[in-house]
Every structure is written in structure tokens, then in C-alpha cells.
Amino acid sequence: MARRISDGSAAARRLRTQQRGMLRMLFRDIRARMRALDPARPASARPWIAGIATEVDRYAQIAAELSARAYEAEREAAALRSTFRPALADPPPAEQIEATMRWAAHDVWTPPDPEPSGPADGRPHSARIAERLLAGAQQRAEAAAGRLALDAGRRTIVEAVEQDPDARGWYRSAQPTACSFCRLMASRGAVYKSRGTAGRDANENFTGSGLFKFHNDCACVALPVLRGDVFSLSPEATEWDRIYYEFASGHPGDQLRRYRIAMRLIDAGRTPTPEDFGDRP
């Protein structure tokens, strides 16, 4: 008997909950690492970045293991006779972590030229400014480190789908409060066999190739569609799909902007009008 699954599956909710717990531990450890970042000592950047890289590597492995277990559980639930063990995706490269964390802490130290954010003569920031800048760096570091770690789990799923003869594709599961981009991608359904065929339209604010794109603070998960599975969209994703075709699909090159406008207004309880998109009568 065919197994019926959807983007709102219990497996997706379970993996999302596990990842949320992992992120809590990652953020706890990043907060502990923030003590190494000193606005009065630019040289503190190097050991701080090295410490964050250690945490990202560690939690990327945990994310990959969680996803591999979820994949194996899906194969078991599908009652497949073959055997397949997903390989754990590698952690993000060191140079990517370093570049990302330098961005996260970009305004912690006084710049060489006068700027409103701090003194221009090389003196340390005031305690109040330093506290604000460190808080901003911590927030950016947590969001970016979370994405880097979770991406190892997502890659584990997608790479397993590429290698598993019994895999037919993968689907993206977004939570109801996800951003409009993620809701749109989830509404595409189980059409993803590989990252290269996951789509064409891409937003530069999201990392990844094609539509294998995830942003900071993204809670989306990817899971496989296996031999014998019958996939259907959840009621939420069905509604997201309807909104796309009603308000955005007939406007090549402008779909994502229109979809974002439509979702924002519908979330606020209002039906979009042509004027909301700047359409002429």
C-alpha cells in the first residue's frame, strides 16, 4: 500500500523540533564564546572566529547526524527492501565561516575613518556603545552560525536523495510562520531530485544553488520522497500555492516581489488589490 506523505508530515515536524533543540545549545555556546570578543582589542577577532568555527563544525556534524537518522527513519517507514546509509555532509569550509563571522562582527572595532558609530582617533568605544555593538555581533553570529550548521543537515538529505536509487526526490517543509520565500519554495512540493534541478529563480539574500536556498533564522527542513510514496501538499502549502498562481505567476521577473506583497497583506487579513502591486488600471 502506498505511503502518503506531505510537507506537513510528522517527520518534518519531528526533525524541526530536534533542530530547534540543537540550535538552543549552539546559541548557548556562542554566548559563552562572546567573552573572547573585545572591542578594545581588534586582535581578539582571530581567536573568537576560531572558537566560533569550532562550534559550527561540532553542531554541523550534529545536524548532519540528525538528518541522516531522519532519512533512515523515512526509509524504514516506507518499508523499502533495499539498504542505504546516507553519508554525513561535510561541515562548511573554514574560509566560509571566517568570512561570515567577520561580517557578523564588522562594526565592533573603531574604523580608521570618522564614522558616527564610534571615535575616529583609535580610542576604545564607550562602554554603552561597546555593549550595543557586541549584542549586534552576537545576534548576527548566532543567526549565521545556525544556518551554517543546519545547512550540513539539509545537504545530508539532498545528497542522499541524489545517491539513493529508491529516492524520487525531496521536499521542503516550511513552518506556517515562515517568510514568503520559504513558503513559496515549500509550495513547489516534491519536485526536487537534486540541487541543480531545484529551480531557476533565486534571491541573492539566500544561500545555495537553485532553490536549495536557506537564510539566517530559517527553520525549513528537507526530507526525501521515496519509492512508493504518494506526495501531496499540506493544506497550508496548498493555500500558499493558490496565492502564487492568483497574484504572482503571470508576471515573469516580478513573481517573488508580488508574492511577498500578497503574503504580507493576506497575513494581515486583507485581500490584495492591483494597486498594491503598482499595477495600472
PDB file of C-alpha atoms in Angstrom:
ATOM      1  CA  MET A   1       0.000   0.000   0.000  1.00  0.00           C
ATOM      2  CA  ALA A   2       1.368   3.422  -0.956  1.00  0.00           C
ATOM      3  CA  ARG A   3       2.580   5.649   1.834  1.00  0.00           C
ATOM      4  CA  ARG A   4       1.016   9.111   1.776  1.00  0.00           C
ATOM      5  CA  ILE A   5       3.229  11.986   2.875  1.00  0.00           C
ATOM      6  CA  SER A   6       3.180  15.776   2.704  1.00  0.00           C
ATOM      7  CA  ASP A   7       5.305  18.775   3.589  1.00  0.00           C
ATOM      8  CA  GLY A   8       3.367  18.917   6.848  1.00  0.00           C
ATOM      9  CA  SER A   9       4.439  15.403   7.815  1.00  0.00           C
ATOM     10  CA  ALA A  10       5.134  14.292  11.367  1.00  0.00           C
ATOM     11  CA  ALA A  11       8.687  13.506  10.239  1.00  0.00           C
ATOM     12  CA  ALA A  12       9.225  17.131   9.208  1.00  0.00           C
ATOM     13  CA  ARG A  13       7.842  18.422  12.497  1.00  0.00           C
ATOM     14  CA  ARG A  14       9.992  15.986  14.438  1.00  0.00           C
ATOM     15  CA  LEU A  15      13.179  16.966  12.616  1.00  0.00           C
ATOM     16  CA  ARG A  16      12.372  20.660  13.027  1.00  0.00           C
ATOM     17  CA  THR A  17      11.912  20.170  16.772  1.00  0.00           C
ATOM     18  CA  GLN A  18      15.239  18.328  17.016  1.00  0.00           C
ATOM     19  CA  GLN A  19      16.997  21.073  15.106  1.00  0.00           C
ATOM     20  CA  ARG A  20      15.449  23.711  17.333  1.00  0.00           C
ATOM     21  CA  GLY A  21      16.861  21.952  20.375  1.00  0.00           C
ATOM     22  CA  MET A  22      20.265  21.750  18.725  1.00  0.00           C
ATOM     23  CA  LEU A  23      20.186  25.470  17.955  1.00  0.00           C
ATOM     24  CA  ARG A  24      19.482  26.290  21.600  1.00  0.00           C
ATOM     25  CA  MET A  25      22.688  24.512  22.559  1.00  0.00           C
ATOM     26  CA  LEU A  26      24.639  26.176  19.745  1.00  0.00           C
ATOM     27  CA  PHE A  27      23.461  29.637  20.780  1.00  0.00           C
ATOM     28  CA  ARG A  28      24.343  28.893  24.406  1.00  0.00           C
ATOM     29  CA  ASP A  29      27.885  28.026  23.378  1.00  0.00           C
ATOM     30  CA  ILE A  30      28.194  31.071  21.121  1.00  0.00           C
ATOM     31  CA  ARG A  31      27.157  33.314  24.013  1.00  0.00           C
ATOM     32  CA  ALA A  32      29.969  31.794  26.051  1.00  0.00           C
ATOM     33  CA  ARG A  33      32.398  32.499  23.194  1.00  0.00           C
ATOM     34  CA  MET A  34      31.396  36.162  23.099  1.00  0.00           C
ATOM     35  CA  ARG A  35      33.577  36.789  26.141  1.00  0.00           C
ATOM     36  CA  ALA A  36      36.605  36.440  23.855  1.00  0.00           C
ATOM     37  CA  LEU A  37      35.493  39.335  21.626  1.00  0.00           C
ATOM     38  CA  ASP A  38      36.925  42.606  22.954  1.00  0.00           C
ATOM     39  CA  PRO A  39      36.047  45.920  21.235  1.00  0.00           C
ATOM     40  CA  ALA A  40      39.258  47.406  22.659  1.00  0.00           C
ATOM     41  CA  ARG A  41      41.425  44.705  21.051  1.00  0.00           C
ATOM     42  CA  PRO A  42      40.923  44.082  17.307  1.00  0.00           C
ATOM     43  CA  ALA A  43      43.367  41.172  17.630  1.00  0.00           C
ATOM     44  CA  SER A  44      40.692  39.339  19.625  1.00  0.00           C
ATOM     45  CA  ALA A  45      38.864  38.685  16.351  1.00  0.00           C
ATOM     46  CA  ARG A  46      41.097  35.792  15.360  1.00  0.00           C
ATOM     47  CA  PRO A  47      40.660  33.603  18.480  1.00  0.00           C
ATOM     48  CA  TRP A  48      36.946  34.486  18.578  1.00  0.00           C
ATOM     49  CA  ILE A  49      36.459  33.356  14.980  1.00  0.00           C
ATOM     50  CA  ALA A  50      38.438  30.197  15.671  1.00  0.00           C
ATOM     51  CA  GLY A  51      36.204  29.468  18.646  1.00  0.00           C
ATOM     52  CA  ILE A  52      33.019  30.029  16.644  1.00  0.00           C
ATOM     53  CA  ALA A  53      34.384  27.798  13.880  1.00  0.00           C
ATOM     54  CA  THR A  54      34.861  25.029  16.439  1.00  0.00           C
ATOM     55  CA  GLU A  55      31.211  25.333  17.475  1.00  0.00           C
ATOM     56  CA  VAL A  56      29.940  25.446  13.893  1.00  0.00           C
ATOM     57  CA  ASP A  57      31.932  22.327  12.997  1.00  0.00           C
ATOM     58  CA  ARG A  58      30.619  20.493  16.046  1.00  0.00           C
ATOM     59  CA  TYR A  59      26.995  21.398  15.544  1.00  0.00           C
ATOM     60  CA  ALA A  60      27.132  20.902  11.765  1.00  0.00           C
ATOM     61  CA  GLN A  61      28.053  17.297  12.498  1.00  0.00           C
ATOM     62  CA  ILE A  62      25.135  17.021  14.924  1.00  0.00           C
ATOM     63  CA  ALA A  63      22.757  18.491  12.312  1.00  0.00           C
ATOM     64  CA  ALA A  64      24.045  16.045   9.709  1.00  0.00           C
ATOM     65  CA  GLU A  65      23.563  13.115  12.105  1.00  0.00           C
ATOM     66  CA  LEU A  66      20.007  14.219  12.937  1.00  0.00           C
ATOM     67  CA  SER A  67      19.170  14.424   9.245  1.00  0.00           C
ATOM     68  CA  ALA A  68      20.772  11.065   8.483  1.00  0.00           C
ATOM     69  CA  ARG A  69      18.681   9.449  11.222  1.00  0.00           C
ATOM     70  CA  ALA A  70      15.563  11.131   9.870  1.00  0.00           C
ATOM     71  CA  TYR A  71      16.372   9.820   6.394  1.00  0.00           C
ATOM     72  CA  GLU A  72      16.854   6.298   7.683  1.00  0.00           C
ATOM     73  CA  ALA A  73      13.588   6.531   9.626  1.00  0.00           C
ATOM     74  CA  GLU A  74      11.786   7.571   6.439  1.00  0.00           C
ATOM     75  CA  ARG A  75      13.235   4.599   4.563  1.00  0.00           C
ATOM     76  CA  GLU A  76      12.067   2.317   7.345  1.00  0.00           C
ATOM     77  CA  ALA A  77       8.585   3.850   7.309  1.00  0.00           C
ATOM     78  CA  ALA A  78       8.450   3.356   3.534  1.00  0.00           C
ATOM     79  CA  ALA A  79       9.168  -0.376   4.052  1.00  0.00           C
ATOM     80  CA  LEU A  80      11.930  -0.450   1.458  1.00  0.00           C
ATOM     81  CA  ARG A  81      13.689  -3.767   0.976  1.00  0.00           C
ATOM     82  CA  SER A  82      16.999  -2.281  -0.122  1.00  0.00           C
ATOM     83  CA  THR A  83      19.639  -0.912   2.243  1.00  0.00           C
ATOM     84  CA  PHE A  84      21.141   2.551   2.050  1.00  0.00           C
ATOM     85  CA  ARG A  85      23.011   4.631   4.589  1.00  0.00           C
ATOM     86  CA  PRO A  86      23.251   8.369   3.956  1.00  0.00           C
ATOM     87  CA  ALA A  87      26.702   9.877   4.216  1.00  0.00           C
ATOM     88  CA  LEU A  88      27.091  12.844   6.553  1.00  0.00           C
ATOM     89  CA  ALA A  89      27.679  16.099   4.708  1.00  0.00           C
ATOM     90  CA  ASP A  90      30.895  17.942   5.480  1.00  0.00           C
ATOM     91  CA  PRO A  91      30.841  20.999   7.748  1.00  0.00           C
ATOM     92  CA  PRO A  92      31.111  24.356   5.969  1.00  0.00           C
ATOM     93  CA  PRO A  93      34.642  25.261   4.847  1.00  0.00           C
ATOM     94  CA  ALA A  94      36.779  27.266   7.247  1.00  0.00           C
ATOM     95  CA  GLU A  95      37.026  30.220   4.874  1.00  0.00           C
ATOM     96  CA  GLN A  96      33.237  30.477   4.690  1.00  0.00           C
ATOM     97  CA  ILE A  97      32.937  30.506   8.471  1.00  0.00           C
ATOM     98  CA  GLU A  98      35.679  33.123   8.788  1.00  0.00           C
ATOM     99  CA  ALA A  99      34.131  35.423   6.173  1.00  0.00           C
ATOM    100  CA  THR A 100      30.707  35.061   7.744  1.00  0.00           C
ATOM    101  CA  MET A 101      31.909  35.802  11.269  1.00  0.00           C
ATOM    102  CA  ARG A 102      33.967  38.783  10.129  1.00  0.00           C
ATOM    103  CA  TRP A 103      30.733  40.108   8.660  1.00  0.00           C
ATOM    104  CA  ALA A 104      28.930  39.395  11.951  1.00  0.00           C
ATOM    105  CA  ALA A 105      31.476  41.446  13.928  1.00  0.00           C
ATOM    106  CA  HIS A 106      32.172  44.056  11.250  1.00  0.00           C
ATOM    107  CA  ASP A 107      31.304  47.104  13.386  1.00  0.00           C
ATOM    108  CA  VAL A 108      32.739  46.026  16.749  1.00  0.00           C
ATOM    109  CA  TRP A 109      36.008  47.934  16.365  1.00  0.00           C
ATOM    110  CA  THR A 110      36.631  51.604  15.622  1.00  0.00           C
ATOM    111  CA  PRO A 111      37.056  52.149  11.875  1.00  0.00           C
ATOM    112  CA  PRO A 112      40.088  54.086  10.605  1.00  0.00           C
ATOM    113  CA  ASP A 113      37.927  56.882   9.150  1.00  0.00           C
ATOM    114  CA  PRO A 114      35.450  59.017  11.067  1.00  0.00           C
ATOM    115  CA  GLU A 115      32.035  57.372  11.368  1.00  0.00           C
ATOM    116  CA  PRO A 116      29.081  58.107  13.609  1.00  0.00           C
ATOM    117  CA  SER A 117      29.332  54.649  15.180  1.00  0.00           C
ATOM    118  CA  GLY A 118      32.466  55.367  17.166  1.00  0.00           C
ATOM    119  CA  PRO A 119      35.501  57.615  17.779  1.00  0.00           C
ATOM    120  CA  ALA A 120      37.916  58.209  14.922  1.00  0.00           C
ATOM    121  CA  ASP A 121      41.143  58.557  16.899  1.00  0.00           C
ATOM    122  CA  GLY A 122      41.650  54.903  17.815  1.00  0.00           C
ATOM    123  CA  ARG A 123      40.250  55.146  21.337  1.00  0.00           C
ATOM    124  CA  PRO A 124      38.019  52.314  22.547  1.00  0.00           C
ATOM    125  CA  HIS A 125      34.272  52.690  22.231  1.00  0.00           C
ATOM    126  CA  SER A 126      32.380  53.828  25.277  1.00  0.00           C
ATOM    127  CA  ALA A 127      31.036  51.012  27.411  1.00  0.00           C
ATOM    128  CA  ARG A 128      27.480  51.675  26.253  1.00  0.00           C
ATOM    129  CA  ILE A 129      28.399  51.634  22.562  1.00  0.00           C
ATOM    130  CA  ALA A 130      30.609  48.567  23.012  1.00  0.00           C
ATOM    131  CA  GLU A 131      27.754  46.707  24.687  1.00  0.00           C
ATOM    132  CA  ARG A 132      25.382  47.574  21.849  1.00  0.00           C
ATOM    133  CA  LEU A 133      27.879  46.554  19.166  1.00  0.00           C
ATOM    134  CA  LEU A 134      28.669  43.266  20.891  1.00  0.00           C
ATOM    135  CA  ALA A 135      24.952  42.498  21.191  1.00  0.00           C
ATOM    136  CA  GLY A 136      24.538  43.080  17.469  1.00  0.00           C
ATOM    137  CA  ALA A 137      27.542  40.912  16.659  1.00  0.00           C
ATOM    138  CA  GLN A 138      26.190  38.125  18.862  1.00  0.00           C
ATOM    139  CA  GLN A 139      22.783  38.233  17.179  1.00  0.00           C
ATOM    140  CA  ARG A 140      24.328  38.067  13.707  1.00  0.00           C
ATOM    141  CA  ALA A 141      26.786  35.363  14.743  1.00  0.00           C
ATOM    142  CA  GLU A 142      24.029  33.172  16.180  1.00  0.00           C
ATOM    143  CA  ALA A 143      21.828  33.528  13.110  1.00  0.00           C
ATOM    144  CA  ALA A 144      24.645  32.848  10.660  1.00  0.00           C
ATOM    145  CA  ALA A 145      26.172  30.004  12.660  1.00  0.00           C
ATOM    146  CA  GLY A 146      22.753  28.387  12.913  1.00  0.00           C
ATOM    147  CA  ARG A 147      22.320  28.497   9.155  1.00  0.00           C
ATOM    148  CA  LEU A 148      25.814  27.134   8.510  1.00  0.00           C
ATOM    149  CA  ALA A 149      25.239  24.240  10.892  1.00  0.00           C
ATOM    150  CA  LEU A 150      21.735  23.412   9.674  1.00  0.00           C
ATOM    151  CA  ASP A 151      22.868  23.501   6.058  1.00  0.00           C
ATOM    152  CA  ALA A 152      25.030  20.448   6.769  1.00  0.00           C
ATOM    153  CA  GLY A 153      21.865  18.605   7.743  1.00  0.00           C
ATOM    154  CA  ARG A 154      19.994  19.808   4.678  1.00  0.00           C
ATOM    155  CA  ARG A 155      22.876  18.814   2.414  1.00  0.00           C
ATOM    156  CA  THR A 156      22.920  15.383   4.029  1.00  0.00           C
ATOM    157  CA  ILE A 157      19.311  14.849   2.922  1.00  0.00           C
ATOM    158  CA  VAL A 158      19.741  16.220  -0.587  1.00  0.00           C
ATOM    159  CA  GLU A 159      22.990  14.378  -1.241  1.00  0.00           C
ATOM    160  CA  ALA A 160      21.399  11.152  -0.003  1.00  0.00           C
ATOM    161  CA  VAL A 161      18.491  11.667  -2.419  1.00  0.00           C
ATOM    162  CA  GLU A 162      20.995  12.091  -5.248  1.00  0.00           C
ATOM    163  CA  GLN A 163      22.678   8.790  -4.352  1.00  0.00           C
ATOM    164  CA  ASP A 164      19.781   6.611  -3.179  1.00  0.00           C
ATOM    165  CA  PRO A 165      18.284   4.523  -6.032  1.00  0.00           C
ATOM    166  CA  ASP A 166      14.987   4.375  -4.138  1.00  0.00           C
ATOM    167  CA  ALA A 167      14.708   8.154  -3.734  1.00  0.00           C
ATOM    168  CA  ARG A 168      12.382  10.008  -6.075  1.00  0.00           C
ATOM    169  CA  GLY A 169      13.071  13.498  -4.846  1.00  0.00           C
ATOM    170  CA  TRP A 170      12.983  15.672  -1.785  1.00  0.00           C
ATOM    171  CA  TYR A 171      10.557  18.216  -0.456  1.00  0.00           C
ATOM    172  CA  ARG A 172      10.907  21.343   1.594  1.00  0.00           C
ATOM    173  CA  SER A 173       8.817  21.774   4.719  1.00  0.00           C
ATOM    174  CA  ALA A 174       8.275  25.316   5.990  1.00  0.00           C
ATOM    175  CA  GLN A 175       6.545  26.257   9.200  1.00  0.00           C
ATOM    176  CA  PRO A 176       3.354  28.391   8.907  1.00  0.00           C
ATOM    177  CA  THR A 177       5.183  31.500  10.124  1.00  0.00           C
ATOM    178  CA  ALA A 178       7.995  31.164   7.569  1.00  0.00           C
ATOM    179  CA  CYS A 179       8.937  34.030   5.291  1.00  0.00           C
ATOM    180  CA  SER A 180       7.239  34.355   1.905  1.00  0.00           C
ATOM    181  CA  PHE A 181      10.244  32.923   0.030  1.00  0.00           C
ATOM    182  CA  CYS A 182      10.287  29.758   2.132  1.00  0.00           C
ATOM    183  CA  ARG A 183       6.525  29.333   1.880  1.00  0.00           C
ATOM    184  CA  LEU A 184       6.762  29.679  -1.890  1.00  0.00           C
ATOM    185  CA  MET A 185       9.533  27.082  -2.089  1.00  0.00           C
ATOM    186  CA  ALA A 186       7.591  24.678   0.117  1.00  0.00           C
ATOM    187  CA  SER A 187       4.552  25.068  -2.126  1.00  0.00           C
ATOM    188  CA  ARG A 188       6.576  23.701  -5.063  1.00  0.00           C
ATOM    189  CA  GLY A 189       6.102  20.265  -3.492  1.00  0.00           C
ATOM    190  CA  ALA A 190       8.215  17.172  -4.110  1.00  0.00           C
ATOM    191  CA  VAL A 191       9.898  18.316  -7.293  1.00  0.00           C
ATOM    192  CA  TYR A 192      13.492  18.338  -6.132  1.00  0.00           C
ATOM    193  CA  LYS A 193      15.664  15.414  -7.176  1.00  0.00           C
ATOM    194  CA  SER A 194      18.879  17.417  -6.874  1.00  0.00           C
ATOM    195  CA  ARG A 195      20.056  20.885  -6.018  1.00  0.00           C
ATOM    196  CA  GLY A 196      20.766  21.509  -9.690  1.00  0.00           C
ATOM    197  CA  THR A 197      17.151  20.835 -10.695  1.00  0.00           C
ATOM    198  CA  ALA A 198      15.527  22.504  -7.726  1.00  0.00           C
ATOM    199  CA  GLY A 199      14.574  25.597  -9.688  1.00  0.00           C
ATOM    200  CA  ARG A 200      15.827  28.621 -11.521  1.00  0.00           C
ATOM    201  CA  ASP A 201      14.642  31.805  -9.787  1.00  0.00           C
ATOM    202  CA  ALA A 202      16.939  32.684  -6.919  1.00  0.00           C
ATOM    203  CA  ASN A 203      17.204  35.547  -4.474  1.00  0.00           C
ATOM    204  CA  GLU A 204      20.754  36.650  -3.679  1.00  0.00           C
ATOM    205  CA  ASN A 205      19.883  37.029   0.012  1.00  0.00           C
ATOM    206  CA  PHE A 206      19.531  33.250   0.243  1.00  0.00           C
ATOM    207  CA  THR A 207      22.466  30.869   0.098  1.00  0.00           C
ATOM    208  CA  GLY A 208      22.636  27.764  -2.061  1.00  0.00           C
ATOM    209  CA  SER A 209      22.254  26.772  -5.685  1.00  0.00           C
ATOM    210  CA  GLY A 210      18.936  26.885  -7.484  1.00  0.00           C
ATOM    211  CA  LEU A 211      16.103  26.831  -4.984  1.00  0.00           C
ATOM    212  CA  PHE A 212      18.149  24.915  -2.423  1.00  0.00           C
ATOM    213  CA  LYS A 213      18.315  28.201  -0.552  1.00  0.00           C
ATOM    214  CA  PHE A 214      18.082  28.894   3.145  1.00  0.00           C
ATOM    215  CA  HIS A 215      18.571  32.140   5.041  1.00  0.00           C
ATOM    216  CA  ASN A 216      19.604  33.064   8.560  1.00  0.00           C
ATOM    217  CA  ASP A 217      16.939  32.078  11.125  1.00  0.00           C
ATOM    218  CA  CYS A 218      15.387  29.665   8.603  1.00  0.00           C
ATOM    219  CA  ALA A 219      13.574  26.695  10.148  1.00  0.00           C
ATOM    220  CA  CYS A 220      12.868  24.836   6.893  1.00  0.00           C
ATOM    221  CA  VAL A 221      13.784  21.165   6.645  1.00  0.00           C
ATOM    222  CA  ALA A 222      14.283  18.880   3.657  1.00  0.00           C
ATOM    223  CA  LEU A 223      13.118  15.264   3.617  1.00  0.00           C
ATOM    224  CA  PRO A 224      13.026  12.523   0.967  1.00  0.00           C
ATOM    225  CA  VAL A 225      10.230  11.204  -1.207  1.00  0.00           C
ATOM    226  CA  LEU A 226      10.904   7.500  -1.666  1.00  0.00           C
ATOM    227  CA  ARG A 227       9.799   4.703  -3.950  1.00  0.00           C
ATOM    228  CA  GLY A 228       6.083   4.060  -3.480  1.00  0.00           C
ATOM    229  CA  ASP A 229       5.418   7.370  -1.710  1.00  0.00           C
ATOM    230  CA  VAL A 230       2.456   9.483  -2.774  1.00  0.00           C
ATOM    231  CA  PHE A 231       3.192  13.119  -2.008  1.00  0.00           C
ATOM    232  CA  SER A 232       0.584  15.847  -1.634  1.00  0.00           C
ATOM    233  CA  LEU A 233       0.815  19.392  -0.360  1.00  0.00           C
ATOM    234  CA  SER A 234      -0.352  20.176   3.144  1.00  0.00           C
ATOM    235  CA  PRO A 235      -3.412  22.462   3.432  1.00  0.00           C
ATOM    236  CA  GLU A 236      -1.090  25.353   4.307  1.00  0.00           C
ATOM    237  CA  ALA A 237       1.175  24.794   1.301  1.00  0.00           C
ATOM    238  CA  THR A 238      -1.854  24.316  -0.944  1.00  0.00           C
ATOM    239  CA  GLU A 239      -3.022  27.789   0.080  1.00  0.00           C
ATOM    240  CA  TRP A 240       0.459  29.243  -0.500  1.00  0.00           C
ATOM    241  CA  ASP A 241       0.421  27.700  -3.967  1.00  0.00           C
ATOM    242  CA  ARG A 242      -3.004  29.181  -4.711  1.00  0.00           C
ATOM    243  CA  ILE A 243      -1.798  32.640  -3.679  1.00  0.00           C
ATOM    244  CA  TYR A 244       1.183  32.335  -6.005  1.00  0.00           C
ATOM    245  CA  TYR A 245      -0.925  31.427  -9.028  1.00  0.00           C
ATOM    246  CA  GLU A 246      -3.547  34.063  -8.286  1.00  0.00           C
ATOM    247  CA  PHE A 247      -1.252  37.010  -7.657  1.00  0.00           C
ATOM    248  CA  ALA A 248       2.256  36.308  -8.989  1.00  0.00           C
ATOM    249  CA  SER A 249       2.670  33.570 -11.566  1.00  0.00           C
ATOM    250  CA  GLY A 250       1.600  35.599 -14.603  1.00  0.00           C
ATOM    251  CA  HIS A 251       4.281  38.245 -14.088  1.00  0.00           C
ATOM    252  CA  PRO A 252       7.674  36.898 -15.246  1.00  0.00           C
ATOM    253  CA  GLY A 253      10.591  38.500 -13.443  1.00  0.00           C
ATOM    254  CA  ASP A 254       8.338  40.003 -10.794  1.00  0.00           C
ATOM    255  CA  GLN A 255       6.886  36.892  -9.164  1.00  0.00           C
ATOM    256  CA  LEU A 256       8.774  36.994  -5.884  1.00  0.00           C
ATOM    257  CA  ARG A 257       8.074  40.677  -5.234  1.00  0.00           C
ATOM    258  CA  ARG A 258       4.391  40.236  -5.928  1.00  0.00           C
ATOM    259  CA  TYR A 259       4.233  37.087  -3.847  1.00  0.00           C
ATOM    260  CA  ARG A 260       5.834  38.845  -0.887  1.00  0.00           C
ATOM    261  CA  ILE A 261       3.322  41.688  -1.144  1.00  0.00           C
ATOM    262  CA  ALA A 262       0.408  39.278  -1.418  1.00  0.00           C
ATOM    263  CA  MET A 263       1.543  37.171   1.537  1.00  0.00           C
ATOM    264  CA  ARG A 264       2.129  40.221   3.724  1.00  0.00           C
ATOM    265  CA  LEU A 265      -1.346  41.579   3.039  1.00  0.00           C
ATOM    266  CA  ILE A 266      -3.083  38.209   3.400  1.00  0.00           C
ATOM    267  CA  ASP A 267      -1.244  37.589   6.680  1.00  0.00           C
ATOM    268  CA  ALA A 268      -2.638  40.942   7.807  1.00  0.00           C
ATOM    269  CA  GLY A 269      -6.162  39.861   6.852  1.00  0.00           C
ATOM    270  CA  ARG A 270      -6.539  41.888   3.647  1.00  0.00           C
ATOM    271  CA  THR A 271      -7.089  40.738   0.069  1.00  0.00           C
ATOM    272  CA  PRO A 272      -4.510  42.284  -2.295  1.00  0.00           C
ATOM    273  CA  THR A 273      -5.695  44.665  -4.990  1.00  0.00           C
ATOM    274  CA  PRO A 274      -3.962  45.610  -8.266  1.00  0.00           C
ATOM    275  CA  GLU A 275      -2.963  48.934  -6.703  1.00  0.00           C
ATOM    276  CA  ASP A 276      -0.981  47.085  -4.015  1.00  0.00           C
ATOM    277  CA  PHE A 277       1.355  45.768  -6.737  1.00  0.00           C
ATOM    278  CA  GLY A 278       1.623  49.099  -8.544  1.00  0.00           C
ATOM    279  CA  ASP A 279      -0.483  47.868 -11.461  1.00  0.00           C
ATOM    280  CA  ARG A 280      -2.033  50.444 -13.721  1.00  0.00           C
ATOM    281  CA  PRO A 281      -5.813  50.379 -14.201  1.00  0.00           C
TER     282      PRO A 281
END
